[in-house]
Short mmCIF file of C-alpha atoms in Angstrom, two decimals:
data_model
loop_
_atom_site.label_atom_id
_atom_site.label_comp_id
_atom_site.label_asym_id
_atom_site.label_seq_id
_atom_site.Cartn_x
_atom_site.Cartn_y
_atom_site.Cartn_z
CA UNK A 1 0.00 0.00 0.00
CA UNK A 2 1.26 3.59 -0.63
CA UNK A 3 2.04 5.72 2.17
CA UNK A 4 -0.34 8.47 2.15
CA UNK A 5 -0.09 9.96 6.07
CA UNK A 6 3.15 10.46 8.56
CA UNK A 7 2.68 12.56 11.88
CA UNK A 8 4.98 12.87 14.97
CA UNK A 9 5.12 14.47 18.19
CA UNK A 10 9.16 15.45 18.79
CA UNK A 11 10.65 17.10 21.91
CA UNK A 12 9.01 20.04 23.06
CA UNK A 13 11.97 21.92 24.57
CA UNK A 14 14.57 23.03 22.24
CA UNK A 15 14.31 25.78 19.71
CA UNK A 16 15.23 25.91 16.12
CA UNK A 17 16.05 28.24 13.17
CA UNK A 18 13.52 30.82 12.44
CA UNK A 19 12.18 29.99 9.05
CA UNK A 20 12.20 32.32 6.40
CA UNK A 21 8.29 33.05 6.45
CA UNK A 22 8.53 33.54 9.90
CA UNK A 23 11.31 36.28 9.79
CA UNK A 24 9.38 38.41 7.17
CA UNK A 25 6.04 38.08 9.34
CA UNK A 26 7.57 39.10 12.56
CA UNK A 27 6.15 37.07 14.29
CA UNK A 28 6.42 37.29 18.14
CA UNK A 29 9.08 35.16 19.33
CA UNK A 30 7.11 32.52 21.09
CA UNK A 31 5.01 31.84 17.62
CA UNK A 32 8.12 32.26 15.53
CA UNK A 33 10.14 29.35 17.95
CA UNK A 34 7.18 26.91 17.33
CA UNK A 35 7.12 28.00 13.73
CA UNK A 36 10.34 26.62 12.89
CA UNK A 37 9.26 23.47 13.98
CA UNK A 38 6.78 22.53 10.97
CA UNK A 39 6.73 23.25 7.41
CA UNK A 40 5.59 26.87 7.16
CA UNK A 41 5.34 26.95 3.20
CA UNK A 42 2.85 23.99 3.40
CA UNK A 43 -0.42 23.68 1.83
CA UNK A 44 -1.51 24.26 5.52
CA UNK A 45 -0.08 27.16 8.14
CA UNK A 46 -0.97 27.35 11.58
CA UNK A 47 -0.04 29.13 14.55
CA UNK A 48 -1.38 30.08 17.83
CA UNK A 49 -0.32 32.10 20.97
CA UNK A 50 -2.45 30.03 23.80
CA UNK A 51 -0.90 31.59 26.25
CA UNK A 52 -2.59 34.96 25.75
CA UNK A 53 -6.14 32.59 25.19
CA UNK A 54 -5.71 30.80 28.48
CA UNK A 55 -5.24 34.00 30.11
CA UNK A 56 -8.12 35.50 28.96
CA UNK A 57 -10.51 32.37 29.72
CA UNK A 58 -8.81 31.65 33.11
CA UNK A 59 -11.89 33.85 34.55
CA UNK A 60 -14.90 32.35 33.21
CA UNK A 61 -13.66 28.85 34.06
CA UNK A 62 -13.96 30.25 38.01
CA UNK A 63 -17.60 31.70 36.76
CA UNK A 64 -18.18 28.16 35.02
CA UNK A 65 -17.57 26.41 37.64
CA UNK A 66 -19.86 28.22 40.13
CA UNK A 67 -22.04 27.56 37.16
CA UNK A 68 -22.02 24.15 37.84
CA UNK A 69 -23.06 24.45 41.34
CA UNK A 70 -26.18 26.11 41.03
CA UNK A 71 -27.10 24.25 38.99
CA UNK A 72 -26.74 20.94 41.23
CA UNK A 73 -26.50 21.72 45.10
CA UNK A 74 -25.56 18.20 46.02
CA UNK A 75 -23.07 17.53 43.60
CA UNK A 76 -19.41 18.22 44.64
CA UNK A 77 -17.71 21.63 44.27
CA UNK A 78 -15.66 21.37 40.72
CA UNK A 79 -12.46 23.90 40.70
CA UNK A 80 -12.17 24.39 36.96
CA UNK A 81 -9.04 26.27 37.48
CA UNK A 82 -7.68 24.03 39.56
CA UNK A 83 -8.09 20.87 36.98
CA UNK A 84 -6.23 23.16 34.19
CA UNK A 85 -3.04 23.65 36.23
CA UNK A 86 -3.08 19.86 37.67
CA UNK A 87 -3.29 19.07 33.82
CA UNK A 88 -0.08 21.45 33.53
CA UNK A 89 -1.94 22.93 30.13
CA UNK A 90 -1.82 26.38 31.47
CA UNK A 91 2.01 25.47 31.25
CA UNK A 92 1.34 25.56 27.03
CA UNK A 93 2.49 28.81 25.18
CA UNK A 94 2.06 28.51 21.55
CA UNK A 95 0.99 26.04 18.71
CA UNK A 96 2.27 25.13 15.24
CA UNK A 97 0.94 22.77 12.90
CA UNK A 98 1.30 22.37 9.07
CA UNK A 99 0.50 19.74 6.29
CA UNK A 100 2.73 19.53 3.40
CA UNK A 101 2.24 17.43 0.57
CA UNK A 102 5.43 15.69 -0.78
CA UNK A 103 4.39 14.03 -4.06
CA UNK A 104 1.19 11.50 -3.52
CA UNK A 105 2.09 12.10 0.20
CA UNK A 106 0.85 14.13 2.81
CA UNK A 107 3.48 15.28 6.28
CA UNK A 108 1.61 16.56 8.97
CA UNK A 109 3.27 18.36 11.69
CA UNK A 110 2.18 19.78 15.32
CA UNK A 111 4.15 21.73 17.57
CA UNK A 112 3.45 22.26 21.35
CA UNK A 113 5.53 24.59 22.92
CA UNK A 114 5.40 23.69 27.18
CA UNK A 115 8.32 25.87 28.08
CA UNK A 116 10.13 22.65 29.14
CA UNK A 117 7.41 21.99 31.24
CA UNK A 118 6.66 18.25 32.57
CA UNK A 119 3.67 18.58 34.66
CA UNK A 120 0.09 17.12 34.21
CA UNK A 121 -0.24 15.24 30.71
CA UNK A 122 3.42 16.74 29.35
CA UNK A 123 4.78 14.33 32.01
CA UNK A 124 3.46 11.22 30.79
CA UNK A 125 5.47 11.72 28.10
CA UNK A 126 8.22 10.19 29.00
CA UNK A 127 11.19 12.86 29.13
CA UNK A 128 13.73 13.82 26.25
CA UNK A 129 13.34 12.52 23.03
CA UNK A 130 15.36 9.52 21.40
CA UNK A 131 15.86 8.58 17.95
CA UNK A 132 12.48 6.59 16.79
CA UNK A 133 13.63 2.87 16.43
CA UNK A 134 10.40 1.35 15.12
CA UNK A 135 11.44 1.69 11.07
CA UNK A 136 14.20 -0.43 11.87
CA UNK A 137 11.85 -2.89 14.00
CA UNK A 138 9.61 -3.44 10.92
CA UNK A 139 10.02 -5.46 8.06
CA UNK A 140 10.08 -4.10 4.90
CA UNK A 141 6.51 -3.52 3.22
CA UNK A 142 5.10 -2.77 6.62
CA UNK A 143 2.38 -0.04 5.99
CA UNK A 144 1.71 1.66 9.72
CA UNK A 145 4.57 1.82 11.89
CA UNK A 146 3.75 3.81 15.52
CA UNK A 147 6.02 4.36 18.75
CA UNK A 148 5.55 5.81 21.63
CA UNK A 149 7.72 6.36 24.75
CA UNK A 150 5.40 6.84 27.98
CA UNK A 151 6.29 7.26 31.57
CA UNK A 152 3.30 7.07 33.98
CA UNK A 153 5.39 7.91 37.69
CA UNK A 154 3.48 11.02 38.27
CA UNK A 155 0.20 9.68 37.12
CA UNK A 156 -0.89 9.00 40.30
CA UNK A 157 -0.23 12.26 41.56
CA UNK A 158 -2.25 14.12 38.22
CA UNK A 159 -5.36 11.99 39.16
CA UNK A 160 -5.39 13.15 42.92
CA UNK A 161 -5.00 16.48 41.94
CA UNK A 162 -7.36 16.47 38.84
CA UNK A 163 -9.94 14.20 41.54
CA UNK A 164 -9.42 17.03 44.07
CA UNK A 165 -10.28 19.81 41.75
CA UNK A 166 -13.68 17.52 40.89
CA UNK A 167 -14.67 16.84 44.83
CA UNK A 168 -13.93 13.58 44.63
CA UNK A 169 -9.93 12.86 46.26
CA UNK A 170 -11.13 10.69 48.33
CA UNK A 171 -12.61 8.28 45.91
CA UNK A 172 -10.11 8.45 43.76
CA UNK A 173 -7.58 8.06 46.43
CA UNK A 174 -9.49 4.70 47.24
CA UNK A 175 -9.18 3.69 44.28
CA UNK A 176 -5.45 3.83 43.53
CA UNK A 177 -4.66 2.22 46.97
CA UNK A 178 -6.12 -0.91 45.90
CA UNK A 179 -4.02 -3.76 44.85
CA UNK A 180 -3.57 -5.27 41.77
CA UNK A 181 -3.89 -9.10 40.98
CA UNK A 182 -0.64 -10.90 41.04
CA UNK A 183 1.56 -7.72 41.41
CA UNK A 184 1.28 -7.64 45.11
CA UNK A 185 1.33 -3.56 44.93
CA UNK A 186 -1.40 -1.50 44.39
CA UNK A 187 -2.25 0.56 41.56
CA UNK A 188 -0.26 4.01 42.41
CA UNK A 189 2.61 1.74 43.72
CA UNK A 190 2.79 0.15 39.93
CA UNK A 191 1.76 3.32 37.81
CA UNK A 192 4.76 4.77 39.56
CA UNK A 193 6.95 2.31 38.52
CA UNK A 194 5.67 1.81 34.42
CA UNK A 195 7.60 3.56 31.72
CA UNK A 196 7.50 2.17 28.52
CA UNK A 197 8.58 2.52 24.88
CA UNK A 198 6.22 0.60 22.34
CA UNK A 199 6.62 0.21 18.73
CA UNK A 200 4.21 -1.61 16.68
CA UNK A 201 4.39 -2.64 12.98
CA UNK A 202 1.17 -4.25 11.01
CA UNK A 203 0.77 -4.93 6.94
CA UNK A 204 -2.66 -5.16 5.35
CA UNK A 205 -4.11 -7.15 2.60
CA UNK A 206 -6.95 -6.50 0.40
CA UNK A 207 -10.05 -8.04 1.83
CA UNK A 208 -13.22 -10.01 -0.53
CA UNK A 209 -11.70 -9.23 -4.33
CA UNK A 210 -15.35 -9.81 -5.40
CA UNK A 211 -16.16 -6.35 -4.08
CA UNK A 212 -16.21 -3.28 -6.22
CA UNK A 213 -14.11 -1.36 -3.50
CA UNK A 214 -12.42 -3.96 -1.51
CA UNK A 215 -11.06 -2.54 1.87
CA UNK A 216 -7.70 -3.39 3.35
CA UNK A 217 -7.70 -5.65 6.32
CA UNK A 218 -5.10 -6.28 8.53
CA UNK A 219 -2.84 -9.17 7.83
CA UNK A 220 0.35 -9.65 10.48
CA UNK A 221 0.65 -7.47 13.57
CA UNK A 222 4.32 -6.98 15.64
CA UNK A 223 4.34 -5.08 18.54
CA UNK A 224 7.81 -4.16 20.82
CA UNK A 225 7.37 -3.61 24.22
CA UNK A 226 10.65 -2.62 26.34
CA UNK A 227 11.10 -1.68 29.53
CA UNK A 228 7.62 -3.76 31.21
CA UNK A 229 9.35 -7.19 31.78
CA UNK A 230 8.71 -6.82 35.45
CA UNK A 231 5.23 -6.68 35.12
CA UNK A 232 5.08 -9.63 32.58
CA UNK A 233 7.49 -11.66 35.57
CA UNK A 234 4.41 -11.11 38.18
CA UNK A 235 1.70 -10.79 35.87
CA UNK A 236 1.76 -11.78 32.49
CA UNK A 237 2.62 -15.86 33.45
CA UNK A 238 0.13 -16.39 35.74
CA UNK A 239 -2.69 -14.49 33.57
CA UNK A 240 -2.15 -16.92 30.56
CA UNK A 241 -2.40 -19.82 32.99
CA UNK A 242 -5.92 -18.82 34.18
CA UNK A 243 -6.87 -18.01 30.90
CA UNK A 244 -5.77 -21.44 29.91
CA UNK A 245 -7.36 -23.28 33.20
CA UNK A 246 -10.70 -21.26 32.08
CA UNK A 247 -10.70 -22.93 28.67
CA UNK A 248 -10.19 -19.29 27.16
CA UNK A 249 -6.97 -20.63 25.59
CA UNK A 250 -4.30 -23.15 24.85
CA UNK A 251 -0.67 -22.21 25.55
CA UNK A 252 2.45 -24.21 24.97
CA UNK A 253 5.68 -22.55 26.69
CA UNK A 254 9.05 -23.09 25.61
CA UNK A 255 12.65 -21.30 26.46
CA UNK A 256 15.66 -21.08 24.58
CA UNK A 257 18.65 -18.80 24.93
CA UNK A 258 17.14 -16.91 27.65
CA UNK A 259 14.06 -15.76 25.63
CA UNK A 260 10.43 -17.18 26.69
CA UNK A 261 7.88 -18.23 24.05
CA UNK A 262 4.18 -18.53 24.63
CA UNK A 263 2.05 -20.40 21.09
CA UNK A 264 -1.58 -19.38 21.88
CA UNK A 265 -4.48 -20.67 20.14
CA UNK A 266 -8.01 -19.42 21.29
CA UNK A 267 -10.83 -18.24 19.56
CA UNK A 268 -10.10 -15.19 18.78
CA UNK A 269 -6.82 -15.95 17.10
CA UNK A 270 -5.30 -12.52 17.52
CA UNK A 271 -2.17 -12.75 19.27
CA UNK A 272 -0.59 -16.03 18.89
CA UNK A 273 3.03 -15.68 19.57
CA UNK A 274 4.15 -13.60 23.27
CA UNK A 275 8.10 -13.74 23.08
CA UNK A 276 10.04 -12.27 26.71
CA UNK A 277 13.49 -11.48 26.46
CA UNK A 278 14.53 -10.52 30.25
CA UNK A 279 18.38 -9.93 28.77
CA UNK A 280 17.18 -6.62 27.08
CA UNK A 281 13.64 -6.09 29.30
CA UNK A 282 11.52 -6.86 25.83
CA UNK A 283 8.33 -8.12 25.36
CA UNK A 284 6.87 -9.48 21.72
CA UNK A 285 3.65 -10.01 20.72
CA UNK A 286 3.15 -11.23 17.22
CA UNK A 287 -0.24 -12.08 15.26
CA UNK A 288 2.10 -15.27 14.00
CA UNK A 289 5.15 -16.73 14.21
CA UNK A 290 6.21 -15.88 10.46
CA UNK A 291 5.70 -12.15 11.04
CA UNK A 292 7.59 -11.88 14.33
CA UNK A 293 10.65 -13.79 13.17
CA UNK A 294 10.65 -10.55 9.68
CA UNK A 295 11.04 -8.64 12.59
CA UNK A 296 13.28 -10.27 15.20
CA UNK A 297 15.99 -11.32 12.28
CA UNK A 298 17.92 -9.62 9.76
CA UNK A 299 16.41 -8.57 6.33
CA UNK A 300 14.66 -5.59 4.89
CA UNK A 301 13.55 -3.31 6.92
CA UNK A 302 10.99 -0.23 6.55
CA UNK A 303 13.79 2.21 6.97
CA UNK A 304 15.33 1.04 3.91
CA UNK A 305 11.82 1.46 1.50
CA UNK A 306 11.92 3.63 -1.02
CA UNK A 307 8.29 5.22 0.39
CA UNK A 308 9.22 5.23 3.48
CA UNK A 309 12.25 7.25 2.79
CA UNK A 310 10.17 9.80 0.76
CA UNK A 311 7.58 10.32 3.20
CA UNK A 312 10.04 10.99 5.73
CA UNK A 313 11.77 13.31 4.91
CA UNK A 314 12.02 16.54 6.50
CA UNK A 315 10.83 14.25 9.51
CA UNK A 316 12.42 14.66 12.91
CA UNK A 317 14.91 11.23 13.35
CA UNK A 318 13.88 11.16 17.07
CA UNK A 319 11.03 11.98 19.79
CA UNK A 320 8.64 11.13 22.06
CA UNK A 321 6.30 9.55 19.65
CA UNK A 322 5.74 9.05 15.61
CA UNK A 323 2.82 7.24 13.43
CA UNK A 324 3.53 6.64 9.34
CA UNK A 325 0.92 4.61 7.34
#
């Protein structure tokens, strides 16, 4: 299939060259930073001060949240303000996004400009950017290719706050102090300890030919997981074995040079190969073995197609997350 969309979200914190476009528009300086970080001669300009917007609504979300008490006595006193700056978006300055059409391809680009800051939803992102791996992860042909980097310690701490502003800490207290199945820790004690890169890879295949307009269905499926091994160590196991014991599934387990394999067969024939590699803290999960071993060995990769090439370029090489299809 032909590439026709590429996005990514790259680090929010350093600044670039002013573009041309932005020089002659004098633009102010915050707009101008997040300007050079998209294609400003696209088919599609954007930019947006938010800090001046935020300001200026920062009043009516006190009014709209008295609002909401009148119009519900009973119901608990919601601090509108208060759920903006636990979210850390009052931390956002400006906004840039373009789309720019590179032959029978299309590059969007958004730019969020935080100020460096890693508070609320900016922290779940899971600090500075690294060079995006997943192109050389997928075989060659692959036609979406995502990755994402995540870190959820401060999670619990942004649904406390965000609970508090909504009247409702307490509850939402309780229910981060209970414990999680198998982990012996509870939920905040585990959310404080996941960070996470995933990359996933899947190809697609026409579906019925006999239709007029056949639509592509999916056809193999790799996924990367690094960094959650100790989760799969007190978890993962023991899930497939109740799964298994419940008739949900069969599952043959094998190990060889230090790497676990799992063969499922259920119903639902999604995932059938799980592969755990405690060495380099990986997890695999595979929609057959034939797809995960394109990925796992040597051979072509996506990095090296020809439309993968083209509809990257101009791309950032690193970041905090990236999706091409």
């Amino acid at each position: 299939m032909k590439p026709i969309y590429s996005s990514c979200v790259a680090a929010l914190f350093a600044l670039g060259i002013l573009p041309a476009a932005a020089q002659e528009l004098k633009l102010h300086p915050e707009l101008a930073a997040a300007a050079s970080k998209v294609d400003s001669t696209g088919s599609f300009f954007e930019v947006d001060l938010v800090r001046e917007d935020l300001d200026l609504l920062l009043p009516y979300a006190d009014l709209f949240g008295e609002f909401l008490q009148e119009l519900d006595e009973d119901a608990p006193e919601v601090d509108v303000r208060g759920m903006l700056v636990a979210s850390g978006l009052l931390d956002l300055s400006a906004v840039a996004k373009s789309n720019a059409r590179h032959e029978d391809s299309w590059l969007n680009k958004a730019y969020y400009a935080t100020g460096g800051s890693r508070k609320g939803l900016f922290s779940l992102l899971a600090g500075d950017s690294e060079a995006f791996r997943v192109a050389r992860m997928a075989h060659s042909g692959t036609d979406l290719a995502l990755e994402l980097r995540t870190d959820l310690f401060q999670l619990p701490g942004l649904i406390k706050s965000i609970g508090g502003a909504l009247g409702v800490a307490g509850e939402a207290g309780e229910e981060l102090a209970k414990e999680v199945d198998h982990l012996g820790m509870t939920i905040e004690e585990a959310l404080k300890r996941t960070a996470f890169t995933v990359q996933l890879a899947m190809s697609f295949q026409l579906g019925d030919e006999s239709e007029a307009d056949p639509l592509p269905m999916p056809k193999d499926l790799v996924c990367r997981i690094d960094g959650m091994t100790w989760f799969w160590n007190k978890a993962g196991e023991a899930w497939l074995e109740e799964s298994e014991s419940e008739g949900v599934l069969d599952m043959t387990r094998s190990e060889s040079d230090g790497m676990v394999t799992y063969s499922l067969t259920s119903e639902e024939e999604v995932i059938e190969v799980i592969v755990v590699e405690p060495a380099t803290d990986t997890i695999w999960l595979s929609t057959s073995a034939e797809a995960l071993k394109r990925s796992m060995e040597q051979g072509p990769r996506l990095a090296d197609d020809p439309e993968f090439q083209a509809t990257w370029e101009g791309m950032p090489e690193s970041g905090n997350a990236m999706a091409y299809v």
